[in-house]
PDB file of C-alpha atoms in Angstrom:
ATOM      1  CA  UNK A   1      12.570   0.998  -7.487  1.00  0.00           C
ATOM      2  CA  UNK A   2       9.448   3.183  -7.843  1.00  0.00           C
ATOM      3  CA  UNK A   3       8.338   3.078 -11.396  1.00  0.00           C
ATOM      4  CA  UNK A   4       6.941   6.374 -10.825  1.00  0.00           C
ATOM      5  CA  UNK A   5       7.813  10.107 -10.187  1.00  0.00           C
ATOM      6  CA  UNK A   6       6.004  12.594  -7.926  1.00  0.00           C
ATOM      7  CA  UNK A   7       6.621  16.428  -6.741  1.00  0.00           C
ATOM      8  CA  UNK A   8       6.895  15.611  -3.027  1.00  0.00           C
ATOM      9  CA  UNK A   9       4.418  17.900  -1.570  1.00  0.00           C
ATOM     10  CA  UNK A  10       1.878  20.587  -3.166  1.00  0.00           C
ATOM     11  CA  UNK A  11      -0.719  23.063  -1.654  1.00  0.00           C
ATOM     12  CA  UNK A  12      -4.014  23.142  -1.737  1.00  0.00           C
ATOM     13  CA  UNK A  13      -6.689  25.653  -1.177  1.00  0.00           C
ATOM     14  CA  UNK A  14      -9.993  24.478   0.500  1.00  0.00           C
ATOM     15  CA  UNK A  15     -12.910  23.830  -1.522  1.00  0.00           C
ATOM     16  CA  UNK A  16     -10.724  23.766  -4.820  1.00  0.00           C
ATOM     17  CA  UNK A  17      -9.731  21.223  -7.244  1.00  0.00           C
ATOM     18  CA  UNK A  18      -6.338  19.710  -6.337  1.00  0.00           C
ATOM     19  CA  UNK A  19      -4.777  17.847  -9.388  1.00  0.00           C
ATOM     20  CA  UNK A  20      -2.076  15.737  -8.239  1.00  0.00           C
ATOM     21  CA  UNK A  21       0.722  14.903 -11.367  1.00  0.00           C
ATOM     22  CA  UNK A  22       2.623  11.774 -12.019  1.00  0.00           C
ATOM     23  CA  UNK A  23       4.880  10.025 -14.504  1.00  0.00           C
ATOM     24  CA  UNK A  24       5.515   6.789 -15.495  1.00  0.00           C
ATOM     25  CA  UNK A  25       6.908   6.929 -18.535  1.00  0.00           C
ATOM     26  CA  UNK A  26       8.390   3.303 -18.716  1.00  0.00           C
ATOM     27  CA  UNK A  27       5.020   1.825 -18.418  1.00  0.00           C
ATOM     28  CA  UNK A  28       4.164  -1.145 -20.150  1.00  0.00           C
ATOM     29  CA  UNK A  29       0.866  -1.701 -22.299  1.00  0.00           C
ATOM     30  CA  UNK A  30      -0.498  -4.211 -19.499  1.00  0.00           C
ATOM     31  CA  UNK A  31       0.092  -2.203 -16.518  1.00  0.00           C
ATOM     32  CA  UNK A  32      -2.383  -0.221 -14.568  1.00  0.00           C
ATOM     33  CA  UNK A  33      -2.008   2.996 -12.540  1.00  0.00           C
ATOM     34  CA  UNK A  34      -3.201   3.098  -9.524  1.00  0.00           C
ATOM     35  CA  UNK A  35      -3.917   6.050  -6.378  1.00  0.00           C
ATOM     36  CA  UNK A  36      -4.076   5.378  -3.009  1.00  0.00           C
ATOM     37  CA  UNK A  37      -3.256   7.733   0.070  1.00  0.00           C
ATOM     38  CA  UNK A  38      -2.277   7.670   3.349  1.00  0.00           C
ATOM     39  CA  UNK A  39      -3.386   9.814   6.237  1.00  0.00           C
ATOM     40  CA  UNK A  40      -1.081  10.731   8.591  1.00  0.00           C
ATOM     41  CA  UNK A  41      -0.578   7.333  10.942  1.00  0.00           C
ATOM     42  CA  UNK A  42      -3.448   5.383   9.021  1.00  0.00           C
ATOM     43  CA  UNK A  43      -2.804   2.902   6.793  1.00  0.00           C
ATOM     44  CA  UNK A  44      -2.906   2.837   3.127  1.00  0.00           C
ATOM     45  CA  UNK A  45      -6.693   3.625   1.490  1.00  0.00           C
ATOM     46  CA  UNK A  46      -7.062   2.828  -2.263  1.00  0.00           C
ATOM     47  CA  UNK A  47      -8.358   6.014  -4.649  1.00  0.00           C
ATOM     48  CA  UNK A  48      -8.638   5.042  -8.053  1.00  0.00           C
ATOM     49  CA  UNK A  49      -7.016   2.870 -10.758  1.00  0.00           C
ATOM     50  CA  UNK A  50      -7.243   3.093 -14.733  1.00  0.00           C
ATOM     51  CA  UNK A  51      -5.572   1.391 -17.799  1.00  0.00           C
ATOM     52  CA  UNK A  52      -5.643   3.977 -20.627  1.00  0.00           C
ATOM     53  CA  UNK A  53      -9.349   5.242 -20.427  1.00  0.00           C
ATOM     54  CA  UNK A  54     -10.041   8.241 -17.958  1.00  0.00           C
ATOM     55  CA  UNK A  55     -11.644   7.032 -14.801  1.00  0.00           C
ATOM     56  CA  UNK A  56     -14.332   8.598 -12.048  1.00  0.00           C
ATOM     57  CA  UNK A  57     -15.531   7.289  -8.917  1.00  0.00           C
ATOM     58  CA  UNK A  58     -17.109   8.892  -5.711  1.00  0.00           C
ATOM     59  CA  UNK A  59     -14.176   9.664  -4.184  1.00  0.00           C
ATOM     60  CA  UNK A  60     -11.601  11.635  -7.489  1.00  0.00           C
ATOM     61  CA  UNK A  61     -11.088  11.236 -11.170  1.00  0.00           C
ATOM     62  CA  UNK A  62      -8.002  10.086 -12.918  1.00  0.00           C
ATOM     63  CA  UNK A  63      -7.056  11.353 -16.299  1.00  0.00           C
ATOM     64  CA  UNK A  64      -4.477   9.494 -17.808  1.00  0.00           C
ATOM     65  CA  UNK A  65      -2.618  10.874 -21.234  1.00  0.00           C
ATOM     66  CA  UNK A  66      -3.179   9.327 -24.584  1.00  0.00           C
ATOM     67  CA  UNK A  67       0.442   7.969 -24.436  1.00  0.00           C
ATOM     68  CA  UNK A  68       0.159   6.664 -21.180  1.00  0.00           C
ATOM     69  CA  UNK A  69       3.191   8.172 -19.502  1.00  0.00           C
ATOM     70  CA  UNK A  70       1.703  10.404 -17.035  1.00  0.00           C
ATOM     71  CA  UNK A  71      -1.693  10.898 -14.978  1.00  0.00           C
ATOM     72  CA  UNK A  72      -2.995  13.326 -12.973  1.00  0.00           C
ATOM     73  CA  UNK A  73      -5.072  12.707  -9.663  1.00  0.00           C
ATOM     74  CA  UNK A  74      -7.857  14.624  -9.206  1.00  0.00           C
ATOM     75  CA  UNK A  75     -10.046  15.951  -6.116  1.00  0.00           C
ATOM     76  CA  UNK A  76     -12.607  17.991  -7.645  1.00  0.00           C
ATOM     77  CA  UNK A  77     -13.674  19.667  -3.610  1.00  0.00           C
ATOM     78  CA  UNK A  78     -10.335  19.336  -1.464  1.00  0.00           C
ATOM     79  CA  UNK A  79     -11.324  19.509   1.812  1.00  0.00           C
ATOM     80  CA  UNK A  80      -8.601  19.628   5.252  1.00  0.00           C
ATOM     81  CA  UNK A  81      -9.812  15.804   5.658  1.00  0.00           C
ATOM     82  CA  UNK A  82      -8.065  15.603   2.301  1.00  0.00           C
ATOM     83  CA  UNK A  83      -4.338  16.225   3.665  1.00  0.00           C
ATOM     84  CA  UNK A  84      -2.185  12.850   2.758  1.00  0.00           C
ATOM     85  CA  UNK A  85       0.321  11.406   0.968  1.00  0.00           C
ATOM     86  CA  UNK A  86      -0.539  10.476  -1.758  1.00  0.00           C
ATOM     87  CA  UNK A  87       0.806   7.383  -4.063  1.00  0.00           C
ATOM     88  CA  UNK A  88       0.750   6.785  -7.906  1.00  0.00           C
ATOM     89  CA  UNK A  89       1.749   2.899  -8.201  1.00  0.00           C
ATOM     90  CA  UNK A  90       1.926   1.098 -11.609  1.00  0.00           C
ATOM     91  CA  UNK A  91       0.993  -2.563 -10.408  1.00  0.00           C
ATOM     92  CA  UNK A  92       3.987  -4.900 -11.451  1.00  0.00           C
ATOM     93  CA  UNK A  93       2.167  -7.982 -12.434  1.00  0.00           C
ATOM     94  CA  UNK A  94       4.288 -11.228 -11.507  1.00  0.00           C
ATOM     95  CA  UNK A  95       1.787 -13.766 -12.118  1.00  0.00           C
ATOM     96  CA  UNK A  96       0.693 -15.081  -8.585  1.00  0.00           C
ATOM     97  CA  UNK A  97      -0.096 -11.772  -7.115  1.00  0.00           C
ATOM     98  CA  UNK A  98      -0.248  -7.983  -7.678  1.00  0.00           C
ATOM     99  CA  UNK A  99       2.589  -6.124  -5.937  1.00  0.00           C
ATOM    100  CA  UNK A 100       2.585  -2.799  -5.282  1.00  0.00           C
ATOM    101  CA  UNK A 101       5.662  -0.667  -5.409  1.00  0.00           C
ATOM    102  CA  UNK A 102       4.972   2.535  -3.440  1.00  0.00           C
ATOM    103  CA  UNK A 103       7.025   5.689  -4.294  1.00  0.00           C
ATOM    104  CA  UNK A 104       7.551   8.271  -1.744  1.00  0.00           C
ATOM    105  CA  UNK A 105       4.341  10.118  -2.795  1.00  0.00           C
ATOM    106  CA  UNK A 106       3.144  13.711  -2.797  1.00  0.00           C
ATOM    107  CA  UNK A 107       2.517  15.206  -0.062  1.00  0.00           C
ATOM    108  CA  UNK A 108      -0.859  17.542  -0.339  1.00  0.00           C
ATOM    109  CA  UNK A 109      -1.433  20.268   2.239  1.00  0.00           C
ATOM    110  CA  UNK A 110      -5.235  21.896   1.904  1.00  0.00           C
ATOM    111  CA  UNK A 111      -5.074  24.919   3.320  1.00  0.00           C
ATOM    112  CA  UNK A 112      -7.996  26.738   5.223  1.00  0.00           C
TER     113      UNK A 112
ATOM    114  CA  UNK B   1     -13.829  -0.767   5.907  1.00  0.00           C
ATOM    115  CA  UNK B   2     -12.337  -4.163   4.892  1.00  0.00           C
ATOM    116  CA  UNK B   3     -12.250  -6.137   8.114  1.00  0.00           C
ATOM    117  CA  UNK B   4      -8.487  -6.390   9.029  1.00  0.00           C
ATOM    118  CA  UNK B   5      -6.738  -6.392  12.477  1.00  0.00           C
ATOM    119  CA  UNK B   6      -3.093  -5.931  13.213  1.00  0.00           C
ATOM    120  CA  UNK B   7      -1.665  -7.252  17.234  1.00  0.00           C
ATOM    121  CA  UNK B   8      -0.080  -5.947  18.915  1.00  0.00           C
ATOM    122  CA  UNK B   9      -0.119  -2.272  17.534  1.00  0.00           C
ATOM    123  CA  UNK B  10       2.516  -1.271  19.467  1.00  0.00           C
ATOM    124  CA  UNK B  11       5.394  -2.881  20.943  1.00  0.00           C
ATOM    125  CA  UNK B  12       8.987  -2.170  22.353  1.00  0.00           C
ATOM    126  CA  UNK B  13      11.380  -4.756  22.470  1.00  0.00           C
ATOM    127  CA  UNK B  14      15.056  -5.402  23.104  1.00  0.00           C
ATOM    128  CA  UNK B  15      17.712  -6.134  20.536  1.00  0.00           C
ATOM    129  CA  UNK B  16      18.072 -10.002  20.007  1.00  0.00           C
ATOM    130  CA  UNK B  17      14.693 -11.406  20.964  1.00  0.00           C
ATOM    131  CA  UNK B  18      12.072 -12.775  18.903  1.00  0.00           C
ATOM    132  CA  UNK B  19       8.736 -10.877  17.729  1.00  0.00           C
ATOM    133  CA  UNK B  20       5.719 -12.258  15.813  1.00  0.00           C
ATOM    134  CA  UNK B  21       3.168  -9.859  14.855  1.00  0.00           C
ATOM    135  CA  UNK B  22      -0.677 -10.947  13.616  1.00  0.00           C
ATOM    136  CA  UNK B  23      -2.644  -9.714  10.754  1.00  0.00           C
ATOM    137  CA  UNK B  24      -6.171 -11.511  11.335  1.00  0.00           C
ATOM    138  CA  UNK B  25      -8.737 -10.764   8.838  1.00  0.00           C
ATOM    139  CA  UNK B  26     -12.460 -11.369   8.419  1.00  0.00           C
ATOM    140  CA  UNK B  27     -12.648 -11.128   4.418  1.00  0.00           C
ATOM    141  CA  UNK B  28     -11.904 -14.718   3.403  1.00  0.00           C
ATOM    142  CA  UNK B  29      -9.605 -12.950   0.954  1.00  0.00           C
ATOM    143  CA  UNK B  30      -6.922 -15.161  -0.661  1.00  0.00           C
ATOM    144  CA  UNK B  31      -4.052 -12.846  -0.435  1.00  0.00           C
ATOM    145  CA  UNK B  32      -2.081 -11.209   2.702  1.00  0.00           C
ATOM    146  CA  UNK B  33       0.717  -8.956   2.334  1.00  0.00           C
ATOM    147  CA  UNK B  34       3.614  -7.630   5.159  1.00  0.00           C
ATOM    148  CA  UNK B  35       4.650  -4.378   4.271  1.00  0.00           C
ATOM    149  CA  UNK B  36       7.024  -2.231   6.443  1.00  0.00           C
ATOM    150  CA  UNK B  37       7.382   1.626   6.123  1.00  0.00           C
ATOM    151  CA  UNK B  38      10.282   4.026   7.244  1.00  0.00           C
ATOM    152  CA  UNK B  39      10.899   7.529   6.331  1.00  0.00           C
ATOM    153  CA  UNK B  40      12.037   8.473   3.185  1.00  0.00           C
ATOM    154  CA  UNK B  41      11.037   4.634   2.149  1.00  0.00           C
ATOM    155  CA  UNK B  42       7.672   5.080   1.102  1.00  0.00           C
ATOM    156  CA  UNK B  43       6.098   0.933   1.729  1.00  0.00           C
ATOM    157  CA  UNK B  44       8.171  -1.412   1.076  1.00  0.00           C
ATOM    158  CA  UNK B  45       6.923  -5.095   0.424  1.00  0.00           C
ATOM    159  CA  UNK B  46       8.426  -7.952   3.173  1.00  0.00           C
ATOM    160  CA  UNK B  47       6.238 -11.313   2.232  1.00  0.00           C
ATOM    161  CA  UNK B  48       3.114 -12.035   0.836  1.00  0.00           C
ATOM    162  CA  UNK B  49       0.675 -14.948   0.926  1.00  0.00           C
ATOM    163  CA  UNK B  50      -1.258 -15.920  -1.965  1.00  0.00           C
ATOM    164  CA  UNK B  51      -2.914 -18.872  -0.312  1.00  0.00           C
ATOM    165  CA  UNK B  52      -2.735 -21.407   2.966  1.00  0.00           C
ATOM    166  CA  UNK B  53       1.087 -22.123   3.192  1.00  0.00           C
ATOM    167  CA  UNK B  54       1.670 -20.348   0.005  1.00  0.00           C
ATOM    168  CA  UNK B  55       4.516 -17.441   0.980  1.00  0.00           C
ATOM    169  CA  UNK B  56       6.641 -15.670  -1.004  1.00  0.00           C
ATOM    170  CA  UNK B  57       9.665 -13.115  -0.645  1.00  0.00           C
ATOM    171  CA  UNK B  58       9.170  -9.211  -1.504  1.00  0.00           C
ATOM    172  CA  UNK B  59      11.832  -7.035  -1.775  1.00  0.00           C
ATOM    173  CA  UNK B  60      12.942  -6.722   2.091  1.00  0.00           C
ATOM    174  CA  UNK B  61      12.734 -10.265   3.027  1.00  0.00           C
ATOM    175  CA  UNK B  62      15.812 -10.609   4.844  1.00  0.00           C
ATOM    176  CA  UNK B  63      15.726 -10.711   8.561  1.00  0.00           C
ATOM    177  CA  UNK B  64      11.992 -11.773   8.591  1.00  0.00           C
ATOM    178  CA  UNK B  65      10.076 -14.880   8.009  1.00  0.00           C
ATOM    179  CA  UNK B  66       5.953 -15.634   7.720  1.00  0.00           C
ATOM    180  CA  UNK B  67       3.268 -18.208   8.017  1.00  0.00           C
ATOM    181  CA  UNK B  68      -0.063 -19.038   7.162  1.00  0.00           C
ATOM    182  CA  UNK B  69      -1.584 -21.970   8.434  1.00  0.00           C
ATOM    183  CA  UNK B  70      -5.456 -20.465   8.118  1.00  0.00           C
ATOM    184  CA  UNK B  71      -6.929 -18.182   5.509  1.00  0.00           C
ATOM    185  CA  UNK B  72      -7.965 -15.163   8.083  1.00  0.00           C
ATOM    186  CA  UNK B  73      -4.412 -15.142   9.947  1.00  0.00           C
ATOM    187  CA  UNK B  74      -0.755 -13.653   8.639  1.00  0.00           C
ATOM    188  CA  UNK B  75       2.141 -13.531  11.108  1.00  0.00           C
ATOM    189  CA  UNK B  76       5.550 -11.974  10.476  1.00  0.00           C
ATOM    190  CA  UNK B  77       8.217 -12.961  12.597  1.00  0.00           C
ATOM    191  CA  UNK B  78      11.401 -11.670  13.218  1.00  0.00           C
ATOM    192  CA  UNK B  79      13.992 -13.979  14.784  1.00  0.00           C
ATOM    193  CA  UNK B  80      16.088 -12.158  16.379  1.00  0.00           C
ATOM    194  CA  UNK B  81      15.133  -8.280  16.578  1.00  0.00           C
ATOM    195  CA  UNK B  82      17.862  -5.476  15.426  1.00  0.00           C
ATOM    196  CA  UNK B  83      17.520  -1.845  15.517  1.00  0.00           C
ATOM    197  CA  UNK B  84      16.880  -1.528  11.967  1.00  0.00           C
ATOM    198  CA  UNK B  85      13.782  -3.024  11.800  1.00  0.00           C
ATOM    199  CA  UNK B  86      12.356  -0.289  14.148  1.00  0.00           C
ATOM    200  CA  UNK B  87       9.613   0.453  11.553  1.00  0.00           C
ATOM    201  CA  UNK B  88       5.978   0.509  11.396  1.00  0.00           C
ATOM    202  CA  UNK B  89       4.526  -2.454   9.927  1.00  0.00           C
ATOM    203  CA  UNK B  90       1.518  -2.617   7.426  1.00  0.00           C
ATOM    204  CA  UNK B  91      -0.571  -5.705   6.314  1.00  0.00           C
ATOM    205  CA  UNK B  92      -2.938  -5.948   3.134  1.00  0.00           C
ATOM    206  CA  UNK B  93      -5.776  -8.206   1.808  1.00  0.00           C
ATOM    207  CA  UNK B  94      -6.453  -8.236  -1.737  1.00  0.00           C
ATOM    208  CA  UNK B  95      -9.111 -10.699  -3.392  1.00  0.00           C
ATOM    209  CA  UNK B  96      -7.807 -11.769  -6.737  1.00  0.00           C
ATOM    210  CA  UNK B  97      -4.769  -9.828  -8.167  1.00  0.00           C
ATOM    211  CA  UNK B  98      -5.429 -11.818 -11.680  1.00  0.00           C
ATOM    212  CA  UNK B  99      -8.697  -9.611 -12.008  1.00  0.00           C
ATOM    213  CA  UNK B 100      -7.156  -6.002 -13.166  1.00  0.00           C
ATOM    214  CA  UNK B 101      -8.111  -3.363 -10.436  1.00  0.00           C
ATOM    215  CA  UNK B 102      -8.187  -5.746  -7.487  1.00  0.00           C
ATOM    216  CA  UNK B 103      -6.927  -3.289  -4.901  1.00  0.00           C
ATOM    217  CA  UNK B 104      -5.522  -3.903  -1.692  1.00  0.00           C
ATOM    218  CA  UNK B 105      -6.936  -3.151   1.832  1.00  0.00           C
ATOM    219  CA  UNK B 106      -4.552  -2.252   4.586  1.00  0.00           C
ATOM    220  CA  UNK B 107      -4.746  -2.686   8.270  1.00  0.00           C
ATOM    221  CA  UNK B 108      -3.909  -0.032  10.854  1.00  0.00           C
ATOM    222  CA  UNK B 109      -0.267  -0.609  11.235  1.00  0.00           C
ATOM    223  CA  UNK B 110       1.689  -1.885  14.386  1.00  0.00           C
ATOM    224  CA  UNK B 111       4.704   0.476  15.678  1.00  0.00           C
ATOM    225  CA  UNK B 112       7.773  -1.837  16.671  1.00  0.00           C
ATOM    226  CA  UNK B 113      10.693  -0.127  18.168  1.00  0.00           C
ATOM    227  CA  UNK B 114      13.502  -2.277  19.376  1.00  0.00           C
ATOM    228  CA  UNK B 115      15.839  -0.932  21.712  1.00  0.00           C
TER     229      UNK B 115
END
């Protein structure tokens, strides 16, 4: 099972800051969180990922709380292009490889 | 866009037959991943491949089985073809998942219905 829980859909208004939330509050000291999205009939695209430190790249920032047992996704511009499902994943680290255990996401609608 | 390729990306077959389906890719990354998704599912993990002839099980393994005999190609196979594996199938690259943050790349997804 998902080690992570999402509202299944939220609204957006163009050109504003959508802040996606997420909890994972059975995560261990090791384990990252990571964001990727999916528009509709593509696959997969990787966002962001962070450990305990809050993260930025080109594309959103990801604020993660002090004790680690929620995150919030952010788009600092949402634009329609934006409208996915979006993932939070805490990589379960098995040794040979990295799986990923995807949730059933959030859902983000940016609205004109 | 990481260079991975899915064939076919469609396909309709009939109850009982066999299916393979390819995931080619042009990285030279070490690991491959077989992920299906259904509604309601989010992905769920099939097999992955963390090296020539090195497989391993995921979480829906049953039903489905996978090679590797070259770096660049994946194929998932499915024996014999039931209805509940109409699904839409996903494969990933990912460089080294013993470096934290080594994402994975997916392909565009193949659409199998069987009838």
């Amino acid at each position: 099972d998902a080690k992570t829980t999402q509202p299944p859909s939220m609204d957006c208004a163009e050109g504003r800051a959508a802040n996606l939330p997420c909890n994972h509050s059975t995560i261990s000291g090791n384990e990252y969180v990571y964001w990727y999205r999916q528009i509709h009939s593509q696959g997969p695209q990787y966002i962001i990922h962070g450990l305990k430190n809050n993260e930025t790249n080109e594309m959103a920032s990801l604020i993660i709380t002090e004790d680690r047992k929620s995150s919030t996704l952010i788009l600092p511009h949402a634009t329609l292009r934006d409208t996915a499902v979006y993932y939070c994943i805490v990589r379960v680290d098995t040794g040979a490889t990295n799986k990923l255990i995807f949730g059933t996401g959030t859902l983000l609608a940016v609205q004109p | 866009d990481a260079g991975i390729t899915q064939s076919p990306r469609h396909k309709v077959t009939e109850t009982g037959t066999p299916v393979t389906l390819r995931c080619h890719q042009t990285e030279n990354h070490r690991y491959m991943y077989w992920y299906r998704q259904d509604p309601g599912h989010g992905l769920r993990l099939i097999h992955y491949s963390y090296g020539v002839k090195d497989t391993d099980k995921g979480e829906v393994s049953d039903g489905y089985s996978v090679s590797r005999s070259k770096t660049e190609d994946f194929l998932l196979t499915l024996e014999s073809a039931t209805s509940s594996q109409t699904s839409v199938y996903f494969c990933a690259i990912s460089e080294s998942p013993g470096l934290a943050g080594r994402e994975q790349y997916f392909g565009p997804g193949t659409r199998l219905t069987v009838t």
